[in-house]
XYZ file of C-alpha atoms in Angstrom:
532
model
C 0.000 0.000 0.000
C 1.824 3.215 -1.254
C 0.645 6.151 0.783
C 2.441 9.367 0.725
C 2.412 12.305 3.205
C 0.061 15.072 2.869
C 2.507 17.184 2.367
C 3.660 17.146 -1.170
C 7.070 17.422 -0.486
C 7.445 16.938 3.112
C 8.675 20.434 4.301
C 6.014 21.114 7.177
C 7.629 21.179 10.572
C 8.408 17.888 12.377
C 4.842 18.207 14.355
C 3.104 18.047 11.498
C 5.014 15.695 8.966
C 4.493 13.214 11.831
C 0.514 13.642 12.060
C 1.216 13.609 7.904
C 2.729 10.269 7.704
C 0.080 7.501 7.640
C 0.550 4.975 10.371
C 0.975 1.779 8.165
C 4.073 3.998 6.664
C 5.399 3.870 10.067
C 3.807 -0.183 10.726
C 6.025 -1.222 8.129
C 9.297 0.380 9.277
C 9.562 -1.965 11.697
C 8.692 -4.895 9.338
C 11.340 -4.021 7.230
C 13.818 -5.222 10.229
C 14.442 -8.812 8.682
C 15.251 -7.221 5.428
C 17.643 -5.023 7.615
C 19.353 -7.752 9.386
C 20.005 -9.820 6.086
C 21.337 -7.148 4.298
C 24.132 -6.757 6.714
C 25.071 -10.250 6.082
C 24.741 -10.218 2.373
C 24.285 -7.052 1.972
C 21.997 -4.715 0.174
C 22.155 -5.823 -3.015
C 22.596 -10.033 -2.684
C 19.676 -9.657 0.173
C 17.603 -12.851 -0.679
C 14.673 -11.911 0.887
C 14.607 -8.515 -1.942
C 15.182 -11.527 -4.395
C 12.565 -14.144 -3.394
C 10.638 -14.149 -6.393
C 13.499 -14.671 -8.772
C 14.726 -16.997 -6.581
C 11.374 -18.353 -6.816
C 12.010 -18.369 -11.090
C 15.521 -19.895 -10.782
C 14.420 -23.104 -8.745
C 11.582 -23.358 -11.361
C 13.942 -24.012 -13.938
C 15.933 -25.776 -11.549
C 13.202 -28.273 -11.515
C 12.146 -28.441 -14.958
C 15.863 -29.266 -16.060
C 16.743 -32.086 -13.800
C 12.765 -33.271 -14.377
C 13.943 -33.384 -17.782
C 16.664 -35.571 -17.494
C 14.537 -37.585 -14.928
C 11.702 -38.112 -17.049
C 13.665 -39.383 -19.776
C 14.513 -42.287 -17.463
C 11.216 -42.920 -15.786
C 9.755 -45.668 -16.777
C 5.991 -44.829 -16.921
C 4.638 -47.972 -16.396
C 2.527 -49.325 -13.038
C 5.425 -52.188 -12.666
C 8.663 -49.966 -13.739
C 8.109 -46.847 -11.977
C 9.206 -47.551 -8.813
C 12.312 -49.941 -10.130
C 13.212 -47.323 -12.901
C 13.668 -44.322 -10.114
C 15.167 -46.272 -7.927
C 18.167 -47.195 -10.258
C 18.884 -44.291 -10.784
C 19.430 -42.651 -7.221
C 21.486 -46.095 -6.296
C 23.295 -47.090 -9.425
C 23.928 -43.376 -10.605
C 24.087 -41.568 -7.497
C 26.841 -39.739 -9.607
C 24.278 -38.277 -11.836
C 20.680 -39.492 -11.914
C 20.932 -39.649 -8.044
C 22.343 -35.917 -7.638
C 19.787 -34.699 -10.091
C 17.165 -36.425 -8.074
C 18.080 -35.202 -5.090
C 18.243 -31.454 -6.472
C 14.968 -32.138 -8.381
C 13.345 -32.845 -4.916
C 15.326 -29.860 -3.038
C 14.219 -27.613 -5.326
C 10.768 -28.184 -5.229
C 10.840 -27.819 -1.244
C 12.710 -24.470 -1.737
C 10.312 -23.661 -4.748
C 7.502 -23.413 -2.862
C 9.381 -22.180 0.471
C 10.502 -19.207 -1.754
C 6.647 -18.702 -3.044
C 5.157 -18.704 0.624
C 7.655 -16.506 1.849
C 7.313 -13.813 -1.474
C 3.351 -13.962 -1.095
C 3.849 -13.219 3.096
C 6.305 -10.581 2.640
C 4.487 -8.810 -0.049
C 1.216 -8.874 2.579
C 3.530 -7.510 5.290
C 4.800 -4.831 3.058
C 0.816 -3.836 1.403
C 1.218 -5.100 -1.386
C -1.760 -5.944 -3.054
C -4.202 -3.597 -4.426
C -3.949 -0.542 -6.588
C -1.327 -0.805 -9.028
C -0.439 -4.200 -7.485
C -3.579 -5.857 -7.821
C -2.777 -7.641 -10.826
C -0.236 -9.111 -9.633
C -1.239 -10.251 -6.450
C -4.512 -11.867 -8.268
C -2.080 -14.037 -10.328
C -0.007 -15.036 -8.385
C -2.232 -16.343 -5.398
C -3.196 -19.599 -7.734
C 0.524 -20.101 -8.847
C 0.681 -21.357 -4.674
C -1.863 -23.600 -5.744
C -0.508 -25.386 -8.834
C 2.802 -25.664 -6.797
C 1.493 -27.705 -4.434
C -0.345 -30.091 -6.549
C 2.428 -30.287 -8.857
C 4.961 -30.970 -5.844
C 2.734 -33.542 -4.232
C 1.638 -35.500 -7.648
C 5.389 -35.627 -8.142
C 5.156 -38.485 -5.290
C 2.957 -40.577 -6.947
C 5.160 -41.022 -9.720
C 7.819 -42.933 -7.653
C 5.055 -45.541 -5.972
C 7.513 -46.045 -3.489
C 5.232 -45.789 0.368
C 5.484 -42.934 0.728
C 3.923 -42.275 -2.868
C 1.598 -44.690 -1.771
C 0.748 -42.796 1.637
C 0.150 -39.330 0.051
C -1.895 -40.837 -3.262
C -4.365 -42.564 -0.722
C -4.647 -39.373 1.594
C -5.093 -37.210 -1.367
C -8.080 -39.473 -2.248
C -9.403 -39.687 1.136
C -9.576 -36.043 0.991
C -10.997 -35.734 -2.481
C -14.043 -38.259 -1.412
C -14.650 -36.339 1.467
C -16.405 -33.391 -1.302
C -19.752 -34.866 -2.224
C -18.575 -34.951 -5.913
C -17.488 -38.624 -6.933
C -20.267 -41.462 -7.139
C -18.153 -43.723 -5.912
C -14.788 -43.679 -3.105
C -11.129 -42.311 -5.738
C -10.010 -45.476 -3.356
C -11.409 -47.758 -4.555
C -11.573 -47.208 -8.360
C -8.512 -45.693 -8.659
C -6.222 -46.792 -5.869
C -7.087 -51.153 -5.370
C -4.751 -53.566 -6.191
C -6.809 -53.978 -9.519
C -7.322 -50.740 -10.296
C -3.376 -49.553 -10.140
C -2.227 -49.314 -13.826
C -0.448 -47.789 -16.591
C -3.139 -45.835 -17.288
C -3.390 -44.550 -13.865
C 0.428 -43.430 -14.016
C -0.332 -41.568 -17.085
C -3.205 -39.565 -15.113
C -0.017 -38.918 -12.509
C 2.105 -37.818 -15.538
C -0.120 -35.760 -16.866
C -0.737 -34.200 -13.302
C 3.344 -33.808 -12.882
C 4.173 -32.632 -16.301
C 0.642 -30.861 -17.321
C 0.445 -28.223 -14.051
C 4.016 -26.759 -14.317
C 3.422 -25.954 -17.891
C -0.028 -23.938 -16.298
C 2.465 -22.552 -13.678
C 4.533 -21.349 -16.844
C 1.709 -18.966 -18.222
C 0.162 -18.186 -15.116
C 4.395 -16.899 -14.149
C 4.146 -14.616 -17.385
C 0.769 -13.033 -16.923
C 2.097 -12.805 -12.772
C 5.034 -10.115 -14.371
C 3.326 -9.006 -17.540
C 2.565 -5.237 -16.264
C 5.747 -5.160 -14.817
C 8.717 -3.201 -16.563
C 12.323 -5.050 -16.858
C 10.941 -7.845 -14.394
C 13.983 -9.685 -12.898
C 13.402 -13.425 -13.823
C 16.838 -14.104 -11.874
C 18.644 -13.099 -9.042
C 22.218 -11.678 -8.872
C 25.074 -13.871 -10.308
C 26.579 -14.247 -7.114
C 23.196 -14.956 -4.982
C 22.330 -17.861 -8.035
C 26.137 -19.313 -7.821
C 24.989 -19.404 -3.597
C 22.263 -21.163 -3.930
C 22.840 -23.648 -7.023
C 26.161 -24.575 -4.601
C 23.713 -25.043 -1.649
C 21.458 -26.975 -3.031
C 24.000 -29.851 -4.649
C 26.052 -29.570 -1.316
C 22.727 -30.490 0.128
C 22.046 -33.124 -2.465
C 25.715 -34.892 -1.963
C 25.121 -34.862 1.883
C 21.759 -35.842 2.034
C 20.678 -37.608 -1.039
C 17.090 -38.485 -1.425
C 16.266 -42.585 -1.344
C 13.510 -44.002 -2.163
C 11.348 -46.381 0.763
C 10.090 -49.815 0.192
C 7.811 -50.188 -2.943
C 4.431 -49.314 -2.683
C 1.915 -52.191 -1.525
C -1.519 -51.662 -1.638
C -2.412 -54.612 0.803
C -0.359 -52.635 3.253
C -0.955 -49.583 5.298
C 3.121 -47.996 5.582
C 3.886 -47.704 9.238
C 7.179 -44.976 9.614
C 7.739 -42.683 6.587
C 10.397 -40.126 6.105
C 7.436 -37.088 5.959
C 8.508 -34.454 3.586
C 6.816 -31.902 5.738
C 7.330 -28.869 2.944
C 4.833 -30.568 0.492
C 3.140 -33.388 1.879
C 2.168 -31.264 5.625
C -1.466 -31.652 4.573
C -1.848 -35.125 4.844
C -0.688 -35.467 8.682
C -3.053 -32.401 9.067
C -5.900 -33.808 7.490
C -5.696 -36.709 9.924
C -4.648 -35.140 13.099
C -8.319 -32.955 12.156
C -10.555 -33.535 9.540
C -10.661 -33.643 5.368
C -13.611 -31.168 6.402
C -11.089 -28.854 8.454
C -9.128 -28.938 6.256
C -11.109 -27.797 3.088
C -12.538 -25.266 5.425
C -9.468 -24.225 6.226
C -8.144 -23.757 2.920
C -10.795 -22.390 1.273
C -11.333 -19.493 4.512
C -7.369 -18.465 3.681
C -7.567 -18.391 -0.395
C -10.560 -16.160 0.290
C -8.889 -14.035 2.543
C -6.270 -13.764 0.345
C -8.102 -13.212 -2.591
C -10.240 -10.185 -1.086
C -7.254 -8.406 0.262
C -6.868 -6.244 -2.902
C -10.878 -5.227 -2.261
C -9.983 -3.376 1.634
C -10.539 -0.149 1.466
C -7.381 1.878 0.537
C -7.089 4.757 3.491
C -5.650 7.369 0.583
C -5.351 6.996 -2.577
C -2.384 9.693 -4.343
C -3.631 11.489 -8.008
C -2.060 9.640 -10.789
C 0.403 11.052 -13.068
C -0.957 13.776 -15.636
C 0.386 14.615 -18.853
C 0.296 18.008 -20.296
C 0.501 17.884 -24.026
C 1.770 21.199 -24.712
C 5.050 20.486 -23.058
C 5.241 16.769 -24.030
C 7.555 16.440 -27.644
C 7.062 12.772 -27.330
C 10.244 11.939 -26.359
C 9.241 8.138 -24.707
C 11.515 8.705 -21.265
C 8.990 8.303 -18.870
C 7.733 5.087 -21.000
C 11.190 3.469 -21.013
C 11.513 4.380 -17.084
C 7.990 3.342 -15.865
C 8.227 0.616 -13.313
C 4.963 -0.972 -13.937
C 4.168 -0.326 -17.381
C 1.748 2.543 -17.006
C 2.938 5.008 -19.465
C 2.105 4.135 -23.122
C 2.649 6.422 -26.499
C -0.375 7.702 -28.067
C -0.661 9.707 -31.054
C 0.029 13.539 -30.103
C -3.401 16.143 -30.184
C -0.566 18.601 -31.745
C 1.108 17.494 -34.470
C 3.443 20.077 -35.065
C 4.559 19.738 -32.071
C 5.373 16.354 -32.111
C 3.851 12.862 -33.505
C 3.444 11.024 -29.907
C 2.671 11.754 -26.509
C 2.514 9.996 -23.282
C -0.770 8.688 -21.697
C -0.913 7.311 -18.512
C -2.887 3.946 -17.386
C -4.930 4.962 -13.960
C -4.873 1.151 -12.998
C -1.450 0.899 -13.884
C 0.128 3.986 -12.050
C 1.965 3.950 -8.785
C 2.330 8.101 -8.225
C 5.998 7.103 -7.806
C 6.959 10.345 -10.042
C 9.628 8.490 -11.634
C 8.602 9.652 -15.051
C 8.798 13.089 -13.735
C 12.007 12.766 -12.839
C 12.700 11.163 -16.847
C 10.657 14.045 -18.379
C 13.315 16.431 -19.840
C 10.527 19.447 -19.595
C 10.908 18.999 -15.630
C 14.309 20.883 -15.598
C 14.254 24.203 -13.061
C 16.670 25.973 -15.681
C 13.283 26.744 -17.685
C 12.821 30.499 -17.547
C 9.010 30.225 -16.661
C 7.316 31.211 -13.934
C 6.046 28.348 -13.000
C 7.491 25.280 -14.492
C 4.839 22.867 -16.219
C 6.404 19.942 -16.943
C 5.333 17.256 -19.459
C 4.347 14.833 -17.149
C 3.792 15.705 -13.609
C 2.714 14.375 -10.233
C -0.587 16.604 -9.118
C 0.403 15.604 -4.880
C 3.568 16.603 -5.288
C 4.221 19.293 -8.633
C 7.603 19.898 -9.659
C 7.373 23.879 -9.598
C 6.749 23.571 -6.160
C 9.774 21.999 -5.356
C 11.689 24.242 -7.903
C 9.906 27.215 -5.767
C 10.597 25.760 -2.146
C 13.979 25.046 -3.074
C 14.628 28.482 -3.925
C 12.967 29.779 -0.693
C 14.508 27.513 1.958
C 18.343 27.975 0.532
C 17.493 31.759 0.848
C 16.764 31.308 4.487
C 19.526 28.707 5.090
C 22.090 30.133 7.584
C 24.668 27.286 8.178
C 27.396 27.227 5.728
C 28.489 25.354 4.262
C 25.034 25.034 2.773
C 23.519 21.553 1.884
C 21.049 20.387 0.220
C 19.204 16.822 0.761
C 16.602 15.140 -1.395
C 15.125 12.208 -0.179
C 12.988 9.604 -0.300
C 9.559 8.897 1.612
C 10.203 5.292 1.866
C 13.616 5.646 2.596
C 15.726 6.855 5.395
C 14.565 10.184 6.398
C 16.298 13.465 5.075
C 13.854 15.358 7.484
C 15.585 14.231 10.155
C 19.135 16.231 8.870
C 17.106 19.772 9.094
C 18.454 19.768 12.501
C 22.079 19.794 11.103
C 21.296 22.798 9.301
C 20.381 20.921 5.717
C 17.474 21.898 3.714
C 15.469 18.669 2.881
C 13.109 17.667 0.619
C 11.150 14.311 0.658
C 9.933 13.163 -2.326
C 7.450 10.131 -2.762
C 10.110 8.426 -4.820
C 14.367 9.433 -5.522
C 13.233 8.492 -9.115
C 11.135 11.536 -9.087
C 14.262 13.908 -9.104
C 15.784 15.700 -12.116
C 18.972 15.205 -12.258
C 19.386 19.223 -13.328
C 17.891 19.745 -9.679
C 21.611 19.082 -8.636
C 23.048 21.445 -10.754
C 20.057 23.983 -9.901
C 20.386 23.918 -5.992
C 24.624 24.396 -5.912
C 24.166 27.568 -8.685
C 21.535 28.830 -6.642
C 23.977 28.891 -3.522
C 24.249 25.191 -2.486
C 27.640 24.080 -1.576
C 26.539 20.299 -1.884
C 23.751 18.260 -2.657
C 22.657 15.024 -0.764
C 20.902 12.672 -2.860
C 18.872 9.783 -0.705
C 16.982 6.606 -1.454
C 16.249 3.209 -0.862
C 19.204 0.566 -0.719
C 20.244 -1.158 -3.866
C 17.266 -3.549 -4.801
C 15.353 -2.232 -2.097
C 13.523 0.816 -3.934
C 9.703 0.535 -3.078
C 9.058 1.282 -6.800
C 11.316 -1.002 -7.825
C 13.613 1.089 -10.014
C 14.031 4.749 -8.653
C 16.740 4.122 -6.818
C 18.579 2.712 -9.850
C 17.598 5.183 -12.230
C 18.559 8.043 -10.182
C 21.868 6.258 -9.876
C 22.335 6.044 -13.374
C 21.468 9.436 -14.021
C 23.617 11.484 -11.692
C 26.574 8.901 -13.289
C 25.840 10.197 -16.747
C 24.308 6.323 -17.403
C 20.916 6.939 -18.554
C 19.119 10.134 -19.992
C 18.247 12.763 -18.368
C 21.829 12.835 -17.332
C 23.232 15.038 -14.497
C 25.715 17.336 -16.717
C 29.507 16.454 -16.152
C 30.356 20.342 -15.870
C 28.862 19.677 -11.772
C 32.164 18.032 -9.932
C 31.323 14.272 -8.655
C 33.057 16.091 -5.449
C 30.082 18.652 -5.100
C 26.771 15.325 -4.878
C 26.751 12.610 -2.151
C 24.440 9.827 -3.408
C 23.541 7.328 -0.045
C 21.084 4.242 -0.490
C 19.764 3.383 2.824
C 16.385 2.187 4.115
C 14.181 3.621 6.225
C 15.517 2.879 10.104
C 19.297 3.234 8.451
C 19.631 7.705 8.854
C 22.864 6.568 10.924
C 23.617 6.009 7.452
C 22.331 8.539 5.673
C 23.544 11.435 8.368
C 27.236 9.756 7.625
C 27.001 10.421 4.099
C 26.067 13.998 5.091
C 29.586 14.594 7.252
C 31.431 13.357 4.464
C 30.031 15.267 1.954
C 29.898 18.567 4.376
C 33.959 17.471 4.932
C 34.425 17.596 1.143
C 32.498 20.584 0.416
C 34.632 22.522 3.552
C 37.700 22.086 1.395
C 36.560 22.849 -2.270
C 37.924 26.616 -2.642
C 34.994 28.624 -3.859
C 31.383 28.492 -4.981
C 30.332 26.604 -7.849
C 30.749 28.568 -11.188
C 29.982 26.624 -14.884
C 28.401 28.012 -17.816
C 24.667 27.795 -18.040
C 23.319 24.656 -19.327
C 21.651 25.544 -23.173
């Protein structure tokens, strides 16, 4: 849930910008604390739990290439199942054993990674307005994991195959659906056959394929959607997992008997937890159960939203068509239409209301949102209506005119990130912005020729942005990486760019001294020729 102050820019007093700030803002400060205490470990950018849906996408394919490999040696039959899977784990523990192993590893951490993604993205909000989508397709995904996991039992017929196919049809008969008991047409002595292990292929093989499309509609109206994590956190985990695999390869029990109930199992508690729950309860309880939390889950997106922030507009006077803020949108809400104008120019921006996160990162790539524009007030191509550009052009302007301390800074910041209000009590005029993204990089160059010894620039930590890209596209800009591009007439010694969460200003107050150290040294104000 994205809510930003009431202030535009954050620039009330401290009295009010706290009565401004809504309280699950604050609520989710302190949920960030896991994703604080990881980073230090990994740090900000190899944090896994900022990764766990690509994670998610890397044991997928994890799976489907040693379940290649392993269905090419599975014999499909009701008699060679069990012998065929077996073989391979024992007489090519080398190979077919590792790959078994991993094949069963990553489907634990598969769907670990998926539970954890779908909890964290609750704790965090989440799940309705521009996130809707997303949340609505991926709630089933949980589903088709599990099924596929479990049905990926049955296909060995070893016990404990045997165990969680006759559970699954206990539960099953338990709905007021079949004529007669799944048990006893589908899992007697008679009834066991190669027909019945095609059903279970077709159940193994058929739902990841679903899980496939259902993972590219989950990320279709997101922008540059990272399918895998960092090099390093992939080469981690792919190490993990086979170390796991060689220390703790997965065997097969005793071959499935029908005329026998199994007696002590070696539970894989990740996929197959619902049996032992369905008997410690009920099959009722349990479909009760399940179908109370898919419902919960699915209306989440429906509470009511306590604020709501205006939506990008576009002004088509001062939009040439130029396709910045639709190569920079994080969730695919800007598209080019044809312009009103066309001697002006042939396209223009037009902005999805479902779609748009009032992040203001397309401000920020707009290059009509520079404060060199000799207007009065500055009308920008694409704008933010809570938080305008021209007013921070015009409280800029008024708060380094009242600025006493020398030398003078100047912070922007983020509202998600660590707080730049809290520097105003260093002397440092601050301005919080609902996203870093949302900053032209001229601002920079605006605020040191307007009297500004040095600028502060503040966001989220690296992979941490809560719009995904600002942070990185603010980075790139102020490098000279990505247009708009912060001009290289301003000295790299005269900007301090610091990525830290909110919680971190320890952080964020350090990058201040050094910057305020560096600027104490530089002889002179800053003097360049004004940009064209």
């Amino acid at each position: 849930m994205d809510i930003p102050t009431k202030s535009p820019l954050a620039i009330s007093d401290k009295a009010s910008s706290d009565r401004a700030v809504p309280i699950v803002i604050r609520m989710q400060e302190s949920k960030q604390r896991p994703d604080h205490g990881l980073a230090s470990r990994f740090g900000s950018a190899l944090n896994p739990l900022r990764h766990l849906g690509s994670l998610g996408f890397l044991f997928f394919w994890m799976i489907a290439v040693t379940g290649i490999y392993l269905y090419a040696v599975l014999d499909t039959s009701a008699t060679g199942a069990y012998r065929s899977i077996d073989a391979i784990s024992r007489e090519q523990w080398y190979l077919g054993g590792l790959l078994r192993s991993l094949h069963r590893y990553s489907a634990d951490a598969f769907l670990i990674v998926m539970v954890a993604h779908l909890i964290r993205e609750w704790v965090l909000g989440h799940f309705q307005g521009f996130r809707r989508f997303s949340w609505l397709t991926g709630v089933p995904l949980l589903l088709f994991g599990f099924a596929c996991g479990v049905g990926g039992f049955w296909l060995n017929w070893d016990q404990l195959g045997q165990f969680s196919a006759q559970a699954t049809a206990e539960w099953l008969d338990s709905l007021p659906l079949f004529a007669s008991p799944l048990t006893r047409n589908f899992l007697s002595t008679s009834a066991v056959s190669d027909r019945l292990f095609s059903l279970f292929v077709f159940i193994h093989l058929g739902l990841p394929l679903l899980m496939l499309f259902g993972s590219w509609f989950h990320i279709q109206r997101i922008s540059l959607a990272k399918v895998f994590p960092p090099r390093a956190l992939s080469a981690g985990t792919l190490t993990t997992m086979i170390l796991l695999a060689i220390v703790a390869p997965v065997l097969s029990h005793p071959a499935a008997d029908l005329s026998r109930m199994p007696t002590i199992l070696a539970m894989d508690w990740f996929l197959l937890f619902i049996h032992p729950m369905m008997y410690i309860t009920s099959p009722g309880f349990v479909w009760g159960t399940l179908t109370v939390v898919l419902l919960i889950l699915l209306l989440l997106p429906l509470w009511p939203q306590t604020h709501v922030a205006p939506i990008a507009k576009v002004d088509p006077e001062n939009c040439n068509g130029c396709r910045r803020c639709f190569d920079d949108c994080p969730y695919a809400a800007v598209t080019m239409v044809p312009h009103p104008n066309r001697g002006l120019a042939r396209q223009m921006a037009q902005v999805d209301a479902d779609l748009c996160a009032s992040c203001g990162i397309c401000v920020g790539a707009c290059p009509s949102s520079t404060p060199f524009r000799s207007v009065a007030a500055l009308v920008t191509g694409i704008d933010l209506p809570s938080s305008p550009i021209n007013h921070l052009r015009h409280e800029l302007r008024t708060q380094l005119g009242r600025l006493q301390t020398q030398p003078k800074i100047v912070a922007f910041g983020c509202d998600h990130g660590a707080s730049v209000n809290s520097l105003r009590e260093h002397g440092v005029a601050a301005f919080s912005l609902p996203c870093i993204g949302m900053l032209p990089p001229s601002f920079v160059e605006y605020a040191l020729r307007d009297g500004a010894a040095g600028v502060l620039v503040a966001g989220c930590s690296h992979d941490g942005c809560e719009f995904r890209l600002g942070q990185q596209w603010t980075e790139q800009r102020l490098l000279g990486q990505r247009e708009p591009h912060l001009r290289t007439a301003v000295p790299r010694s005269r900007f301090e760019m610091v990525w830290a969460d909110s919680g971190d200003e320890a952080t964020l107050k350090e990058g201040l001294r050094v910057l305020r150290a560096r600027t104490e040294i530089i002889p002179g104000p800053f003097h360049v020729a004004e940009p064209a």
